[in-house]
Amino acid sequence: MTALRITAALFVDLGRRTKTSADGGTWVQPPRARYECLLCRTTEGPVKGPIAVQEFVARIRTDHPANCTANHQGAHAA
Ligand SMILES: [Zn+2]
């Protein structure tokens, strides 16, 4: 049986905003996101705001593994 190895968790809170105006409303609670790597036990973020969250989510799953200190299996045998 092959199990998918969970190595990281990405948490995204989409937030809440008023829906009153044509400009998209005002954020009551801005979106937030954070990424927890279970290999090196690092938390990236949290970031806040719609644009920051969008960029964070788009890049973190490739960015963190590239910098992860626990990513090089065998290279850093602890
Ligand atoms: Zn890591």
GROMACS .gro file of N, CA and C and ligand atoms in nm:
model
  235
    1MET      N    1   0.084  -0.120   0.000
    1MET     CA    2   0.000   0.000   0.000
    1MET      C    3   0.088   0.124   0.000
    2THR      N    4   0.060   0.210  -0.092
    2THR     CA    5   0.139   0.332  -0.103
    2THR      C    6   0.059   0.448  -0.044
    3ALA      N    7   0.118   0.512   0.052
    3ALA     CA    8   0.053   0.627   0.113
    3ALA      C    9   0.117   0.756   0.063
    4LEU      N   10   0.034   0.853   0.040
    4LEU     CA   11   0.087   0.984   0.004
    4LEU      C   12   0.152   1.044   0.128
    5ARG      N   13   0.274   1.086   0.113
    5ARG     CA   14   0.346   1.141   0.226
    5ARG      C   15   0.315   1.289   0.241
    6ILE      N   16   0.258   1.324   0.352
    6ILE     CA   17   0.224   1.464   0.374
    6ILE      C   18   0.344   1.534   0.434
    7THR      N   19   0.394   1.631   0.362
    7THR     CA   20   0.516   1.697   0.406
    7THR      C   21   0.494   1.843   0.443
    8ALA      N   22   0.380   1.895   0.408
    8ALA     CA   23   0.356   2.036   0.436
    8ALA      C   24   0.206   2.063   0.435
    9ALA      N   25   0.170   2.170   0.500
    9ALA     CA   26   0.029   2.207   0.504
    9ALA      C   27   0.015   2.355   0.470
   10LEU      N   28  -0.076   2.381   0.380
   10LEU     CA   29  -0.103   2.519   0.341
   10LEU      C   30  -0.240   2.558   0.395
   11PHE      N   31  -0.242   2.661   0.475
   11PHE     CA   32  -0.367   2.709   0.533
   11PHE      C   33  -0.406   2.840   0.469
   12VAL      N   34  -0.527   2.845   0.420
   12VAL     CA   35  -0.574   2.968   0.357
   12VAL      C   36  -0.709   3.006   0.417
   13ASP      N   37  -0.715   3.128   0.466
   13ASP     CA   38  -0.840   3.183   0.516
   13ASP      C   39  -0.883   3.291   0.418
   14LEU      N   40  -0.995   3.269   0.352
   14LEU     CA   41  -1.034   3.361   0.246
   14LEU      C   42  -1.090   3.494   0.297
   15GLY      N   43  -1.110   3.504   0.427
   15GLY     CA   44  -1.154   3.631   0.483
   15GLY      C   45  -1.299   3.663   0.451
   16ARG      N   46  -1.336   3.782   0.489
   16ARG     CA   47  -1.473   3.827   0.465
   16ARG      C   48  -1.471   3.973   0.426
   17ARG      N   49  -1.561   4.011   0.340
   17ARG     CA   50  -1.573   4.152   0.308
   17ARG      C   51  -1.717   4.191   0.287
   18THR      N   52  -1.741   4.318   0.303
   18THR     CA   53  -1.876   4.369   0.281
   18THR      C   54  -1.905   4.360   0.132
   19LYS      N   55  -2.030   4.347   0.098
   19LYS     CA   56  -2.066   4.338  -0.044
   19LYS      C   57  -2.161   4.449  -0.080
   20THR      N   58  -2.122   4.567  -0.045
   20THR     CA   59  -2.212   4.679  -0.064
   20THR      C   60  -2.186   4.755  -0.192
   21SER      N   61  -2.060   4.768  -0.228
   21SER     CA   62  -2.030   4.861  -0.337
   21SER      C   63  -1.977   4.791  -0.461
   22ALA      N   64  -1.973   4.863  -0.568
   22ALA     CA   65  -1.927   4.810  -0.696
   22ALA      C   66  -1.776   4.790  -0.696
   23ASP      N   67  -1.707   4.853  -0.603
   23ASP     CA   68  -1.561   4.840  -0.602
   23ASP      C   69  -1.515   4.713  -0.529
   24GLY      N   70  -1.610   4.627  -0.499
   24GLY     CA   71  -1.572   4.500  -0.437
   24GLY      C   72  -1.591   4.499  -0.288
   25GLY      N   73  -1.627   4.611  -0.231
   25GLY     CA   74  -1.652   4.616  -0.087
   25GLY      C   75  -1.526   4.637  -0.007
   26THR      N   76  -1.543   4.635   0.123
   26THR     CA   77  -1.432   4.656   0.215
   26THR      C   78  -1.407   4.528   0.292
   27TRP      N   79  -1.282   4.499   0.314
   27TRP     CA   80  -1.250   4.378   0.389
   27TRP      C   81  -1.288   4.395   0.535
   28VAL      N   82  -1.373   4.307   0.582
   28VAL     CA   83  -1.404   4.301   0.724
   28VAL      C   84  -1.292   4.225   0.793
   29GLN      N   85  -1.252   4.120   0.726
   29GLN     CA   86  -1.142   4.038   0.774
   29GLN      C   87  -1.060   3.999   0.652
   30PRO      N   88  -0.941   4.052   0.641
   30PRO     CA   89  -0.863   4.026   0.520
   30PRO      C   90  -0.821   3.880   0.511
   31PRO      N   91  -0.801   3.831   0.389
   31PRO     CA   92  -0.756   3.694   0.371
   31PRO      C   93  -0.618   3.675   0.434
   32ARG      N   94  -0.595   3.555   0.478
   32ARG     CA   95  -0.466   3.522   0.538
   32ARG      C   96  -0.422   3.386   0.488
   33ALA      N   97  -0.293   3.364   0.485
   33ALA     CA   98  -0.243   3.233   0.447
   33ALA      C   99  -0.112   3.206   0.520
   34ARG      N  100  -0.090   3.080   0.551
   34ARG     CA  101   0.038   3.041   0.606
   34ARG      C  102   0.071   2.899   0.561
   35TYR      N  103   0.196   2.868   0.566
   35TYR     CA  104   0.243   2.740   0.516
   35TYR      C  105   0.330   2.678   0.624
   36GLU      N  106   0.298   2.557   0.659
   36GLU     CA  107   0.378   2.488   0.760
   36GLU      C  108   0.446   2.368   0.697
   37CYS      N  109   0.577   2.368   0.703
   37CYS     CA  110   0.654   2.256   0.650
   37CYS      C  111   0.676   2.156   0.763
   38LEU      N  112   0.636   2.033   0.738
   38LEU     CA  113   0.649   1.932   0.842
   38LEU      C  114   0.786   1.867   0.842
   39LEU      N  115   0.865   1.895   0.740
   39LEU     CA  116   0.998   1.837   0.732
   39LEU      C  117   1.098   1.918   0.814
   40CYS      N  118   1.098   2.048   0.795
   40CYS     CA  119   1.194   2.132   0.868
   40CYS      C  120   1.126   2.210   0.980
   41ARG      N  121   0.996   2.190   0.995
   41ARG     CA  122   0.917   2.253   1.100
   41ARG      C  123   0.925   2.405   1.097
   42THR      N  124   0.918   2.454   0.977
   42THR     CA  125   0.919   2.599   0.958
   42THR      C  126   0.779   2.644   0.919
   43THR      N  127   0.739   2.757   0.972
   43THR     CA  128   0.615   2.819   0.928
   43THR      C  129   0.649   2.942   0.846
   44GLU      N  130   0.595   2.949   0.727
   44GLU     CA  131   0.613   3.067   0.643
   44GLU      C  132   0.484   3.148   0.649
   45GLY      N  133   0.499   3.277   0.660
   45GLY     CA  134   0.382   3.360   0.678
   45GLY      C  135   0.350   3.374   0.825
   46PRO      N  136   0.232   3.412   0.866
   46PRO     CA  137   0.120   3.435   0.776
   46PRO      C  138   0.133   3.564   0.696
   47VAL      N  139   0.074   3.564   0.579
   47VAL     CA  140   0.063   3.686   0.501
   47VAL      C  141  -0.083   3.729   0.504
   48LYS      N  142  -0.104   3.857   0.488
   48LYS     CA  143  -0.239   3.913   0.497
   48LYS      C  144  -0.269   3.999   0.376
   49GLY      N  145  -0.393   3.994   0.334
   49GLY     CA  146  -0.438   4.078   0.223
   49GLY      C  147  -0.454   3.995   0.098
   50PRO      N  148  -0.552   4.031   0.014
   50PRO     CA  149  -0.587   3.949  -0.102
   50PRO      C  150  -0.471   3.928  -0.199
   51ILE      N  151  -0.394   4.029  -0.225
   51ILE     CA  152  -0.286   4.015  -0.324
   51ILE      C  153  -0.171   3.935  -0.265
   52ALA      N  154  -0.138   3.964  -0.141
   52ALA     CA  155  -0.029   3.891  -0.076
   52ALA      C  156  -0.062   3.743  -0.064
   53VAL      N  157  -0.186   3.712  -0.032
   53VAL     CA  158  -0.227   3.573  -0.018
   53VAL      C  159  -0.222   3.501  -0.152
   54GLN      N  160  -0.270   3.568  -0.255
   54GLN     CA  161  -0.270   3.509  -0.388
   54GLN      C  162  -0.128   3.476  -0.434
   55GLU      N  163  -0.037   3.569  -0.411
   55GLU     CA  164   0.102   3.547  -0.452
   55GLU      C  165   0.167   3.437  -0.367
   56PHE      N  166   0.137   3.441  -0.239
   56PHE     CA  167   0.193   3.343  -0.146
   56PHE      C  168   0.152   3.202  -0.185
   57VAL      N  169   0.022   3.184  -0.208
   57VAL     CA  170  -0.030   3.052  -0.243
   57VAL      C  171   0.027   3.004  -0.376
   58ALA      N  172   0.045   3.097  -0.467
   58ALA     CA  173   0.095   3.060  -0.600
   58ALA      C  174   0.240   3.013  -0.596
   59ARG      N  175   0.318   3.066  -0.501
   59ARG     CA  176   0.461   3.036  -0.507
   59ARG      C  177   0.513   2.948  -0.395
   60ILE      N  178   0.443   2.939  -0.282
   60ILE     CA  179   0.505   2.879  -0.165
   60ILE      C  180   0.534   2.731  -0.182
   61ARG      N  181   0.451   2.662  -0.255
   61ARG     CA  182   0.472   2.517  -0.268
   61ARG      C  183   0.592   2.482  -0.356
   62THR      N  184   0.637   2.578  -0.432
   62THR     CA  185   0.761   2.554  -0.506
   62THR      C  186   0.877   2.627  -0.438
   63ASP      N  187   0.848   2.742  -0.380
   63ASP     CA  188   0.954   2.820  -0.315
   63ASP      C  189   1.007   2.754  -0.190
   64HIS      N  190   0.918   2.709  -0.104
   64HIS     CA  191   0.969   2.652   0.021
   64HIS      C  192   1.053   2.527   0.000
   65PRO      N  193   1.005   2.430  -0.078
   65PRO     CA  194   1.088   2.311  -0.099
   65PRO      C  195   1.226   2.344  -0.155
   66ALA      N  196   1.235   2.450  -0.233
   66ALA     CA  197   1.364   2.489  -0.289
   66ALA      C  198   1.459   2.538  -0.180
   67ASN      N  199   1.402   2.592  -0.073
   67ASN     CA  200   1.484   2.645   0.036
   67ASN      C  201   1.480   2.559   0.161
   68CYS      N  202   1.403   2.453   0.155
   68CYS     CA  203   1.382   2.373   0.275
   68CYS      C  204   1.510   2.304   0.318
   69THR      N  205   1.542   2.319   0.445
   69THR     CA  206   1.667   2.261   0.495
   69THR      C  207   1.656   2.110   0.508
   70ALA      N  208   1.534   2.057   0.506
   70ALA     CA  209   1.513   1.913   0.521
   70ALA      C  210   1.480   1.846   0.388
   71ASN      N  211   1.493   1.921   0.281
   71ASN     CA  212   1.447   1.873   0.150
   71ASN      C  213   1.546   1.780   0.082
   72HIS      N  214   1.670   1.788   0.122
   72HIS     CA  215   1.773   1.709   0.054
   72HIS      C  216   1.790   1.578   0.128
   73GLN      N  217   1.713   1.481   0.087
   73GLN     CA  218   1.713   1.354   0.157
   73GLN      C  219   1.849   1.289   0.150
   74GLY      N  220   1.903   1.256   0.266
   74GLY     CA  221   2.032   1.192   0.271
   74GLY      C  222   2.147   1.290   0.282
   75ALA      N  223   2.127   1.410   0.229
   75ALA     CA  224   2.234   1.509   0.231
   75ALA      C  225   2.257   1.565   0.372
   76HIS      N  226   2.149   1.573   0.446
   76HIS     CA  227   2.159   1.626   0.581
   76HIS      C  228   2.109   1.521   0.680
   77ALA      N  229   2.167   1.408   0.679
   77ALA     CA  230   2.126   1.303   0.772
   77ALA      C  231   2.150   1.351   0.914
   78ALA      N  232   2.043   1.365   0.988
   78ALA     CA  233   2.056   1.420   1.122
   78ALA      C  234   2.085   1.309   1.223
   79ZN      ZN  235   1.082   2.285   0.497
   0.00000   0.00000   0.00000
